[in-house]
Coordinates of C-alpha atoms and ligand atoms in Angstrom, one line a residue:
X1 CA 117.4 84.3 97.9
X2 CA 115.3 85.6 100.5
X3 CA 111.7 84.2 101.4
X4 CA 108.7 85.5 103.5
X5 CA 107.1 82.5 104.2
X6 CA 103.0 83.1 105.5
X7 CA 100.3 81.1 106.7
X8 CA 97.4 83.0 106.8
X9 CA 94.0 83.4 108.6
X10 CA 95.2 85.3 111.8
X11 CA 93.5 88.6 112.1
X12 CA 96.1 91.5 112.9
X13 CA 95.5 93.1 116.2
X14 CA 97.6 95.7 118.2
X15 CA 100.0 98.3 117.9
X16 CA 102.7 99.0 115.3
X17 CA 105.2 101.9 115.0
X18 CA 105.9 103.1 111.7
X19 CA 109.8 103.8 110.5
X20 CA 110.7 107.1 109.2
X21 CA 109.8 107.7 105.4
X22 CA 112.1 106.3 103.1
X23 CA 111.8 108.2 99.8
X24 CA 112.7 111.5 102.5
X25 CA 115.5 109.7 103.4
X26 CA 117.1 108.6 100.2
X27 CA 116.6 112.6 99.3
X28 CA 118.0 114.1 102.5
X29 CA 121.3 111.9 102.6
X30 CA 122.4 113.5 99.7
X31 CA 121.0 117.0 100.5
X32 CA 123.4 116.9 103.0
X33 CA 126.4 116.8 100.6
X34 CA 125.0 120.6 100.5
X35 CA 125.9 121.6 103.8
X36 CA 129.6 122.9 105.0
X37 CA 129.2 121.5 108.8
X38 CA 128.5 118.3 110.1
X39 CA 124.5 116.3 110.1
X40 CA 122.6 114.2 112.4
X41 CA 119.8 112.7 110.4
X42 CA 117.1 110.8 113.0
X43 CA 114.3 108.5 112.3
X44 CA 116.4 107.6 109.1
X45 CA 114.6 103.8 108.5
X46 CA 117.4 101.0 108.5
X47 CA 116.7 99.5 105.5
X48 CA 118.2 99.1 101.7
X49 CA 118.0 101.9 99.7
X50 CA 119.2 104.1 102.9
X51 CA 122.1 101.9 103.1
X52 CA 123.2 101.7 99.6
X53 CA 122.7 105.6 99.3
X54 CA 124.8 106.1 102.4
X55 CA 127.1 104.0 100.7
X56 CA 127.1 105.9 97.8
X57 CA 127.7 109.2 99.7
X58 CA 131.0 107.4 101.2
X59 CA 132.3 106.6 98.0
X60 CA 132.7 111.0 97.0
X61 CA 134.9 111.0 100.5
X62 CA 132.8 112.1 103.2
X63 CA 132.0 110.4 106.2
X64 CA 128.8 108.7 107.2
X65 CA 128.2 106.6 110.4
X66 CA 125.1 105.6 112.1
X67 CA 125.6 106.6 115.3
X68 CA 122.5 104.9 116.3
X69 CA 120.3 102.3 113.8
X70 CA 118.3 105.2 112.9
X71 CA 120.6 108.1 113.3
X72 CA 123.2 108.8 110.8
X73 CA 125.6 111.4 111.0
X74 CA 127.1 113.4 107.8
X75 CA 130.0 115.3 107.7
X76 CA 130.2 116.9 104.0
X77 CA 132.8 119.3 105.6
X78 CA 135.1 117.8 102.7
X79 CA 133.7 116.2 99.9
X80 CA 136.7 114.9 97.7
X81 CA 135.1 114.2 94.4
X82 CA 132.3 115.6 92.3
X83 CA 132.4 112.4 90.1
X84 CA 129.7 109.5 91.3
X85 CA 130.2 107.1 88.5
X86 CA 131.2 104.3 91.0
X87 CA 129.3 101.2 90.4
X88 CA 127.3 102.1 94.0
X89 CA 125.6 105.3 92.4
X90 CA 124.1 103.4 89.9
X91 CA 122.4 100.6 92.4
X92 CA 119.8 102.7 93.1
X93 CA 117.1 105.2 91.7
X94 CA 117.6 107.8 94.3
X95 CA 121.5 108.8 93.3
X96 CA 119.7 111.1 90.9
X97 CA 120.0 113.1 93.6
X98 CA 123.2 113.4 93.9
X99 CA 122.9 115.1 90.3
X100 CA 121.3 118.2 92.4
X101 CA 123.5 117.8 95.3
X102 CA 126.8 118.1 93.3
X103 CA 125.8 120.7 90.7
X104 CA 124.6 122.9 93.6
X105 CA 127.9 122.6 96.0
X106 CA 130.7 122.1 93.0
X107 CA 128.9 123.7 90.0
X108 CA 129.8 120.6 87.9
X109 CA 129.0 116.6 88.3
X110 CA 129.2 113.4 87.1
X111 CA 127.0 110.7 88.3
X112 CA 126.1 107.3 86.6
X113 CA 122.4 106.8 85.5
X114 CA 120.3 105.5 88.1
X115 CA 118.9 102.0 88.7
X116 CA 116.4 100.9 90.9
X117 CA 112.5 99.5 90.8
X118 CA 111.7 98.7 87.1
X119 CA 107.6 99.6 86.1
X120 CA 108.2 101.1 83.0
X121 CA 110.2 103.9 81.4
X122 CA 111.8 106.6 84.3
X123 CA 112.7 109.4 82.5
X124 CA 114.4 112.3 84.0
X125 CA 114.3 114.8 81.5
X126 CA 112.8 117.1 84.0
X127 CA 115.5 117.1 86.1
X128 CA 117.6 118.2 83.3
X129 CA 115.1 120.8 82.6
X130 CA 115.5 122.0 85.7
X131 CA 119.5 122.2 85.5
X132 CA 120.2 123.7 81.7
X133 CA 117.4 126.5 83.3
X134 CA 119.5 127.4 86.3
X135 CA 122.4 127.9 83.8
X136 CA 124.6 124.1 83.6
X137 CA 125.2 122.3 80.2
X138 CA 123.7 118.7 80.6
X139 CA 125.4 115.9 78.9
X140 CA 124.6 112.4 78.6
X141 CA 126.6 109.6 77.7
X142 CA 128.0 106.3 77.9
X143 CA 125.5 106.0 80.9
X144 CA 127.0 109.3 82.6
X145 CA 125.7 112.5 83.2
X146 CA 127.6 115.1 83.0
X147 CA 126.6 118.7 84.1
X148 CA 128.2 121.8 84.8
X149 CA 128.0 125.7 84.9
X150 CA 130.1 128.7 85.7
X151 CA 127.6 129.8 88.1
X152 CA 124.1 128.7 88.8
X153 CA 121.5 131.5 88.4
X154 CA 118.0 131.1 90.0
X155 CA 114.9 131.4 87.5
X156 CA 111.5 130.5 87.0
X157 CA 110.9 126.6 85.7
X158 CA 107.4 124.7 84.9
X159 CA 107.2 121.3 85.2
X160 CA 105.6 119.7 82.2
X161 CA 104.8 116.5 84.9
X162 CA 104.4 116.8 88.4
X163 CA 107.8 115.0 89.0
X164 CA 109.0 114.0 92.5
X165 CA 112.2 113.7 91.7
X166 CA 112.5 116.2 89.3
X167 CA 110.9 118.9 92.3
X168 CA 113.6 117.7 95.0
X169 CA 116.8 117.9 92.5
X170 CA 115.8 121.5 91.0
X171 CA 116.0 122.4 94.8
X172 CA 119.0 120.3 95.5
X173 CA 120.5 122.5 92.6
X174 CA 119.0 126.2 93.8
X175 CA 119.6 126.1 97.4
X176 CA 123.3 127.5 96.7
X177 CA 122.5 129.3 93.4
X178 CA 122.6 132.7 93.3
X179 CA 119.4 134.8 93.2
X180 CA 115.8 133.2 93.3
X181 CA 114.3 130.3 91.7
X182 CA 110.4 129.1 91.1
X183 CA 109.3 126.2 90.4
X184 CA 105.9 125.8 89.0
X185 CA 103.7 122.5 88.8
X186 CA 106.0 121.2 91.7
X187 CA 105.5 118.1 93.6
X188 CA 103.5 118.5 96.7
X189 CA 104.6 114.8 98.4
X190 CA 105.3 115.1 102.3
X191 CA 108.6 113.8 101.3
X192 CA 109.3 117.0 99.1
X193 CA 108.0 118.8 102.1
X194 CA 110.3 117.0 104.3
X195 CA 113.3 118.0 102.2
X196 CA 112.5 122.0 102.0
X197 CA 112.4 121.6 105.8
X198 CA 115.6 119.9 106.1
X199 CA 117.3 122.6 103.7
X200 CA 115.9 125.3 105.9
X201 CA 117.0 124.0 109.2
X202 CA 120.3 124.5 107.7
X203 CA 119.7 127.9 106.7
X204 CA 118.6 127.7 103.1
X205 CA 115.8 129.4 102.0
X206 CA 112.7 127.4 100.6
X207 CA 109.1 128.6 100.4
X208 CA 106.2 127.4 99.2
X209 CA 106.7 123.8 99.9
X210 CA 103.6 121.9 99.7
X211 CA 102.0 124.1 96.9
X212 CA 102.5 124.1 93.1
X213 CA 105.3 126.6 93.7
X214 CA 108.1 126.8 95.6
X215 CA 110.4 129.8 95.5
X216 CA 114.3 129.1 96.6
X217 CA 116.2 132.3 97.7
X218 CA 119.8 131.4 96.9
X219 CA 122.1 131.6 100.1
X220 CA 125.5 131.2 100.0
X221 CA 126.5 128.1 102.6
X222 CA 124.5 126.0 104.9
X223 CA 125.4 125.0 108.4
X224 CA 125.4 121.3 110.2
X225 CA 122.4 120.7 112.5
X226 CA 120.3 118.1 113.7
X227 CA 117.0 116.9 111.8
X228 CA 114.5 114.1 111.9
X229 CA 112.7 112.7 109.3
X230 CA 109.1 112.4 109.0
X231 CA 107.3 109.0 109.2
X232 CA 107.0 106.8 106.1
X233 CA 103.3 107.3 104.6
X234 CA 103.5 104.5 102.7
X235 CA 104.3 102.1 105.0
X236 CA 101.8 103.7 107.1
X237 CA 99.3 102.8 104.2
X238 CA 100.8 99.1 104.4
X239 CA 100.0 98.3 107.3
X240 CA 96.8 100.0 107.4
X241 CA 95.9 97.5 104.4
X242 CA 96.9 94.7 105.9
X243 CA 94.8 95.4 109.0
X244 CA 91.2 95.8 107.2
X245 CA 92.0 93.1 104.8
X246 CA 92.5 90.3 107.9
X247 CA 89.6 91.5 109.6
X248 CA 91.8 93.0 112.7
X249 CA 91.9 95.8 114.8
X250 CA 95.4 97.8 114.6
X251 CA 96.8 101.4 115.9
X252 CA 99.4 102.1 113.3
X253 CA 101.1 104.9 115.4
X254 CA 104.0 107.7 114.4
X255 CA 102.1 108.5 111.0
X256 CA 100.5 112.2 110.5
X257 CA 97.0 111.8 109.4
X258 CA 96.6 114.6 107.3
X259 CA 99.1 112.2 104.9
X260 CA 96.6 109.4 105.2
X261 CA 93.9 111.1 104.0
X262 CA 93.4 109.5 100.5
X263 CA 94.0 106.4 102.1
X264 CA 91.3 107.0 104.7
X265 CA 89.2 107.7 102.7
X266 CA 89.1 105.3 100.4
X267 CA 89.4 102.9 103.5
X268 CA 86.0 104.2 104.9
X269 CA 84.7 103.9 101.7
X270 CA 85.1 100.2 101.8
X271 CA 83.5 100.3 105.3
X272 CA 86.5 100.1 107.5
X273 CA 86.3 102.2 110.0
X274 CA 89.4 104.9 111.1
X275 CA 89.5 106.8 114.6
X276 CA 92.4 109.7 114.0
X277 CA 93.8 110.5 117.0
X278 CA 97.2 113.4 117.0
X279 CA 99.9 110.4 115.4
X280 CA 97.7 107.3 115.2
X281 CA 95.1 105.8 113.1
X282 CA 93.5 102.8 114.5
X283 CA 91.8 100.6 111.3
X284 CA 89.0 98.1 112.6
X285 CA 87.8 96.3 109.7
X286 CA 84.5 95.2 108.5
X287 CA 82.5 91.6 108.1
X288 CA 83.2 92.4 104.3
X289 CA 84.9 94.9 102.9
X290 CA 83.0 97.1 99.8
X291 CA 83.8 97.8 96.7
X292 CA 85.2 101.5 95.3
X293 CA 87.4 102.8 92.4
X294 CA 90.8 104.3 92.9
X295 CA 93.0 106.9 90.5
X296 CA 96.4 107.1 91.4
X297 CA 97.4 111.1 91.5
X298 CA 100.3 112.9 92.5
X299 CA 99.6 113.7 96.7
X300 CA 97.3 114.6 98.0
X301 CA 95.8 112.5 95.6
X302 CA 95.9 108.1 96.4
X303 CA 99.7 107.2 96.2
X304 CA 100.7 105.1 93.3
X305 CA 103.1 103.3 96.0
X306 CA 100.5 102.1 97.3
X307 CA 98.4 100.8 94.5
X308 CA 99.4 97.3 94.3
X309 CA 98.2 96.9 98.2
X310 CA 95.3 98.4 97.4
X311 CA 94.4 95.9 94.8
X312 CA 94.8 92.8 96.8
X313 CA 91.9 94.7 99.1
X314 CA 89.9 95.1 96.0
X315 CA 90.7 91.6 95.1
X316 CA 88.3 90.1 98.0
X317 CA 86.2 93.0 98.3
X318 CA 82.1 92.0 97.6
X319 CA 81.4 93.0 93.8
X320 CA 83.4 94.8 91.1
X321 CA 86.6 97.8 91.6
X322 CA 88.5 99.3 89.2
X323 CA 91.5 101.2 90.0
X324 CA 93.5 103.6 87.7
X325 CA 97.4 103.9 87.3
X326 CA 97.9 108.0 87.2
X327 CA 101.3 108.2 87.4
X328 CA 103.8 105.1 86.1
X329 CA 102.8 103.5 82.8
X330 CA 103.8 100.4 83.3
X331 CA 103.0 99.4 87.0
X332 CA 100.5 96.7 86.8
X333 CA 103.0 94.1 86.0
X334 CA 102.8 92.0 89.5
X335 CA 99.2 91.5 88.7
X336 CA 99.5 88.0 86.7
X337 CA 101.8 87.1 89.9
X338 CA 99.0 88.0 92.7
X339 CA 96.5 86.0 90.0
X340 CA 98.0 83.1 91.2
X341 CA 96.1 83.7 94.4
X342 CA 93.1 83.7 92.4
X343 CA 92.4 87.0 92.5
X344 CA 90.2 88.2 89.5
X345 CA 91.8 91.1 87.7
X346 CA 91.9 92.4 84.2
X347 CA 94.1 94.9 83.2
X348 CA 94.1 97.3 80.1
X349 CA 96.6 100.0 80.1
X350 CA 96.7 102.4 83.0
X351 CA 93.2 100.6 83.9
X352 CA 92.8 97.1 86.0
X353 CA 89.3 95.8 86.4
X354 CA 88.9 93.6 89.8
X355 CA 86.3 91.3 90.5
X356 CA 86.2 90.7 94.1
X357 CA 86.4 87.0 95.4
X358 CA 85.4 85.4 98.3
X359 CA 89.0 84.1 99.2
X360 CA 92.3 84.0 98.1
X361 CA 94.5 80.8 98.1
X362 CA 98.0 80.4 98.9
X363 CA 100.6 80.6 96.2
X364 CA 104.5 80.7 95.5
X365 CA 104.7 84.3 94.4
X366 CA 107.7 86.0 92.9
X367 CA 108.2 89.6 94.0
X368 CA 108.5 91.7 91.1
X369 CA 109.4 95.1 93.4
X370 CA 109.3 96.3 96.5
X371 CA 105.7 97.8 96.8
X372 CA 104.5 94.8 94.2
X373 CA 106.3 92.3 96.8
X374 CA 104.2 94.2 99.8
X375 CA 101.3 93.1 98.1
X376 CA 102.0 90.1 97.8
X377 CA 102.9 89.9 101.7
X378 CA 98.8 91.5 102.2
X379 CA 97.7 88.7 100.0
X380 CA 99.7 86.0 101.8
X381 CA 98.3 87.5 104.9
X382 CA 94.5 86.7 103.7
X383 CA 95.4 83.6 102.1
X384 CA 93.6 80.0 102.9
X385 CA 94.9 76.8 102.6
X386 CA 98.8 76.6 103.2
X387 CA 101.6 78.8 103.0
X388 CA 102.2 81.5 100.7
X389 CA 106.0 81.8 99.5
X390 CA 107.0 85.1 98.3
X391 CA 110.4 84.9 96.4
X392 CA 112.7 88.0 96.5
X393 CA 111.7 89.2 99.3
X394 CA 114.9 91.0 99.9
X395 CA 112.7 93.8 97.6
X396 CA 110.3 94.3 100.4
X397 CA 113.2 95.1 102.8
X398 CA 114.4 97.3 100.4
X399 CA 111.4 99.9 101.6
X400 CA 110.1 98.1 105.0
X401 CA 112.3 98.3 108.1
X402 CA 111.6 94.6 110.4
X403 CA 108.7 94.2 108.6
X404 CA 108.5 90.3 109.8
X405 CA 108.5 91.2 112.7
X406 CA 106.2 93.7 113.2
X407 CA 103.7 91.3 111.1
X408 CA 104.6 88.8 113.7
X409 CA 104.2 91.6 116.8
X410 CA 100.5 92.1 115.1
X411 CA 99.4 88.2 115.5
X412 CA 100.4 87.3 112.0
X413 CA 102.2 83.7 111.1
X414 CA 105.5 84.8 109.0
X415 CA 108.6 83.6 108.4
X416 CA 111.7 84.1 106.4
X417 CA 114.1 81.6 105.1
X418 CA 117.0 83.9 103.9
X419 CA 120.4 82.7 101.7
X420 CA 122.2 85.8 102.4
X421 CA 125.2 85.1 99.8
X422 CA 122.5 84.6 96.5
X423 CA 120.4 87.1 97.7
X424 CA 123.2 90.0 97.4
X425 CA 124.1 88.6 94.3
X426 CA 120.3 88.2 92.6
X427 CA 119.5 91.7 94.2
X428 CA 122.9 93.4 92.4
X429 CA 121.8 91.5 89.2
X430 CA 118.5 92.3 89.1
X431 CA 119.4 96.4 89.5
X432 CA 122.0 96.1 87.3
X433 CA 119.4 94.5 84.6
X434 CA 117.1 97.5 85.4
X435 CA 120.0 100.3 85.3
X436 CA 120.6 99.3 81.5
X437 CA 117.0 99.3 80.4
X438 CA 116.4 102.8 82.2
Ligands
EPZ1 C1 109.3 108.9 93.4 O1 109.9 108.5 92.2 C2 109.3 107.8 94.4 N1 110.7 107.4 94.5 C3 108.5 106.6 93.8 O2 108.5 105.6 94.9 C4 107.1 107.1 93.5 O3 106.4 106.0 92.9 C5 107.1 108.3 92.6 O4 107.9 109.3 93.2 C6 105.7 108.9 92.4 O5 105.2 109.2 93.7 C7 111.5 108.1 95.3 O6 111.1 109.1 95.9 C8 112.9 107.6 95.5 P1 108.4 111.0 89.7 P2 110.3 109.5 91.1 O7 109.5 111.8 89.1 O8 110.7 110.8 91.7 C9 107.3 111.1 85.0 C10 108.7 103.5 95.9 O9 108.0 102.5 95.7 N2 108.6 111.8 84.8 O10 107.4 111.8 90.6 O11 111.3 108.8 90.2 C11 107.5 109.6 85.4 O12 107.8 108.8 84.2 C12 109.1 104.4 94.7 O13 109.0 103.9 97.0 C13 108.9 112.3 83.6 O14 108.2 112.2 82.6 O15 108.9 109.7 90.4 C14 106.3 109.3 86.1 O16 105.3 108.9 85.2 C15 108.9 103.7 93.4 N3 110.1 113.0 83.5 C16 105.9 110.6 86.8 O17 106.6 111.6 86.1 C17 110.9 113.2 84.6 O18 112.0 113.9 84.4 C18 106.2 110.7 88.3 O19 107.6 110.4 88.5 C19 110.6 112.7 85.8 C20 109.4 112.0 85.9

C-alpha cells in the first residue's frame, strides 16, 4: 500500500507547473484508434489512468510507446481486434471510450463495462443513446457491450444530462459516420473541447465545441499528426487550494485562466487574492479565509472534481459554508474520513453543511478516491499536531503526476512510504470491486 505521509504547518510558496489534463488524455488515446496514420500525443501526464488506457489500447494490437514521459506515440495504422473485453479495459472508467472509438472505425465493438472511481451509480445510458441514434444495435450482457451497425448515419441527439462522457463518445462514434450529426445539451468541459481539437487536427470535422451543440460533418479517414494536450484544470484547482489554505504565496503556471474561472472566483470570494497573468495564476492567501456556498455544475460552472478540495477550505474557513453536489449523487462519501481531522460537516443528500474550525488535527485517513484522496493531502497540508497518514495513496497518483514532489518543491513536509507489490494488488482489487457494482 502506498502512503503520503504530511506534517503540516509550512506555508506553500513558489512556482509549480501543472501536467497536462488527464480526463483529455484518457479520451484522446482512444480517439486515436480513429485515425489511419501514426500520433504523437504531448503534454500526455505520466500517471495511472494514462497508463492503464495506453495499456488497454495495446491489447486491440496497435502500438503505443512514450517516446518521451509525456509524449506518446500511436500508430492505429492496424488495429487487429474490435473486441476490448480483456481484463485491462475494464480497469478503468475511461475504456468507455473505446465504445466510440471502435464503433466509429469498425462499425461494430465489444468492450467490457468500465470500472474506475466509485461515488455512486455511473450510468451510461447516454452513450448508448447516442449509438442506437447514429444507427448501431446496443447490447448488453454478461458485463459486455456489444454494438454494431451496417453503417453509421449522422443525426440529431439531445442529451437528457449534460454527460461528459456521453458528449466525447457520440463524437468518437460520428467523426467517421456518414453525413452530419448534432448533439444538443452537449458537455462544454475544456476536455470535450480538447478532444474536438484533436479530431480536427486530424482532419475530422467538429463544430460547435464548447457550446450546447456540436455538429460533426462525417469525413471519411483521418490522418496521423502531432497534438498536445491541454493543461489539467483540475489539478490546477488543486494546487491553487492548497496554496490559500496554508496561508502561501504560489504561481501555479501552464493553466489557461479562463478554465479557472469558477475557481477564482470562488477563491476571491473567500478573500484570497488571484493576479492572472497569459498561463499563470498566482494565489496569495488571506489572515483567514471567508466563508461562501458552492453548487457543483457542469463547466463553466465549479467542477465537481474539485469539490472535496474545496470543502477542506470550507472546513477552516471563519463561520458557516454549504456546498452542493450538482452532478454525482453519491460523492460526499470521504466526508466522515476528512471528520477525522475534526472538520465540522453535515451532510444531507446532494447538500453538506460546514462549520468552519479554527484548526484541523492530524489523522490516519483512508483515501476513498483520487479527488477524495487530494483532499485529504490539502487537509494534511493544514494539519497541527503530527503527521497525517493518508492510506491509498496510490488513488491520488492515479490523477496527479509527482505530486510529492511538487508539494515538496512548494515548501511542504511530505513523504511517501510505498509497498509497491500490495499496492498493485489493493489498487486491481479495489477496481475490480467497483467494476461489478457499476
Ligand atoms: C467525467 O466523468 C470525468 N471523468 C469525471 O472525473 C467528472 O467527475 C465527470 O466527467 C463530471 O465532470 C473522465 O473524464 C474520465 P458524466 P463522466 O458523464 O464522463 C450522469 C475525476 O475525478 N450520467 O459527465 O463519467 C452521471 O450519473 C473523474 O477525474 C447519466 O445519467 O461523467 C452524472 O450524474 C471522476 N447517464 C452526470 O451525468 C449517462 O449516460 C455527469 O456524468 C452518463 C452520465
Amino acid at each position: 500500500m502506498s502512503q503520503l505521509i504530511i506534517k503540516g504547518g509550512n506555508k506553500l510558496q513558489g512556482d509549480v507547473i501543472v501536467n497536462g489534463a488527464k480526463n483529455a488524455a484518457v479520451a484522446i488515446i482512444p480517439a486515436s484508434l480513429l485515425v489511419d496514420g501514426v500520433c504523437e500525443i504531448e503534454n500526455i501526464p505520466y500517471i495511472d489512468d494514462v497508463i492503464r488506457v495506453s495499456e488497454a489500447i495495446d491489447t486491440l494490437g496497435v502500438s503505443t510507446e512514450f517516446i518521451e514521459k509525456n509524449t506518446l506515440k500511436v500508430d492505429a495504422r492496424e488495429v487487429l481486434t474490435y473486441e476490448a473485453t480483456e481484463e485491462c479495459a475494464s480497469k478503468i472508467r475511461a475504456s468507455y471510450y473505446l465504445l466510440g472509438a471502435l464503433l466509429g472505425r469498425f462499425k461494430k465493438v465489444k468492450v467490457a463495462l468500465p470500472g474506475g472511481c466509485n461515488f455512486g451509480v455511473r450510468p451510461i445510458d447516454q452513450h448508448i443513446k447516442g449509438f442506437e441514434a447514429l444507427g448501431a444495435t446496443v447490447v448488453v450482457e454478461h458485463g459486455i457491450i456489444h454494438a454494431w451497425a451496417d453503417k453509421l448515419i449522422g443525426t440529431q441527439i439531445y442529451l437528457d444530462v449534460v454527460s461528459v462522457g456521453a458528449t466525447i463518445n457520440i463524437m468518437l462514434a460520428a467523426v467517421l459516420a456518414e453525413g452530419t450529426t448534432i448533439i444538443e445539451n452537449a458537455a462544454k468541459e475544456p476536455h470535450v473541447v480538447d478532444v474536438a481539437n484533436f479530431l480536427n487536427m486530424m482532419g475530422a470535422v467538429v463544430k460547435g465545441a464548447g457550446t450546447d451543440t456540436i455538429r460533426i460533418l462525417g469525413v471519411e479517414k483521418l490522418h496521423g499528426g502531432k497534438y498536445s494536450i491541454i493543461p489539467d484544470q483540475i489539478e490546477a484547482g488543486t494546487y491553487m487550494m492548497a496554496a490559500a489554505i496554508t496561508g502561501g504565496d504560489v504561481t501555479v503556471r501552464n493553466l489557461i485562466p479562463e478554465h479557472m474561472e469558477s475557481v477564482s472566483a470562488k477563491l476571491i470570494e473567500m478573500g484570497v487574492v488571484i493576479d492572472e497573468g497569459d498561463d499563470y495564476i498566482r494565489v496569495r492567501a488571506p489572515e483567514t479565509l471567508k466563508p461562501t456556498n458552492v453548487k457543483t455544475l457542469p463547466h463553466p460552472g465549479f467542477p465537481t472534481d474539485l469539490q472535496p478540495q474545496m470543502a477542506v477550505l470550507l472546513s477552516v474557513a471563519e463561520g458557516t459554508s454549504m456546498i452542493v453536489e450538482g452532478v454525482w449523487d453519491n460523492r460526499f462519501q470521504y466526508i466522515g474520513e476528512l471528520k477525522r481531522t475534526g472538520a465540522q460537516i453535515n451532510v444531507d443528500g446532494r447538500v453538506a453543511v460546514i462549520e468552519g474550525v479554527s484548526k484541523l488535527t492530524s489523522a490516519k485517513l483512508t483515501a476513498t478516491d483520487l479527488r477524495a484522496g487530494a483532499a485529504m493531502v490539502i487537509a494534511g497540508l493544514v494539519a497541527t499536531g503530527g503527521e497525517t497518514i493518508i492510506n491509498n495513496a496510490q488513488y491520488i497518483d492515479r490523477g496527479y503526476e509527482g505530486i510529492q514532489e511538487n508539494l515538496v518543491a512548494l515548501g511542504a513536509d511530505v513523504r511517501r512510504s510505498v509497498d509497491e507489490d500490495k499496492d498493485r494488488k489493493l489498487c486491481d482489487n479495489v477496481i475490480e470491486i467497483n467494476c461489478k457494482q457499476a
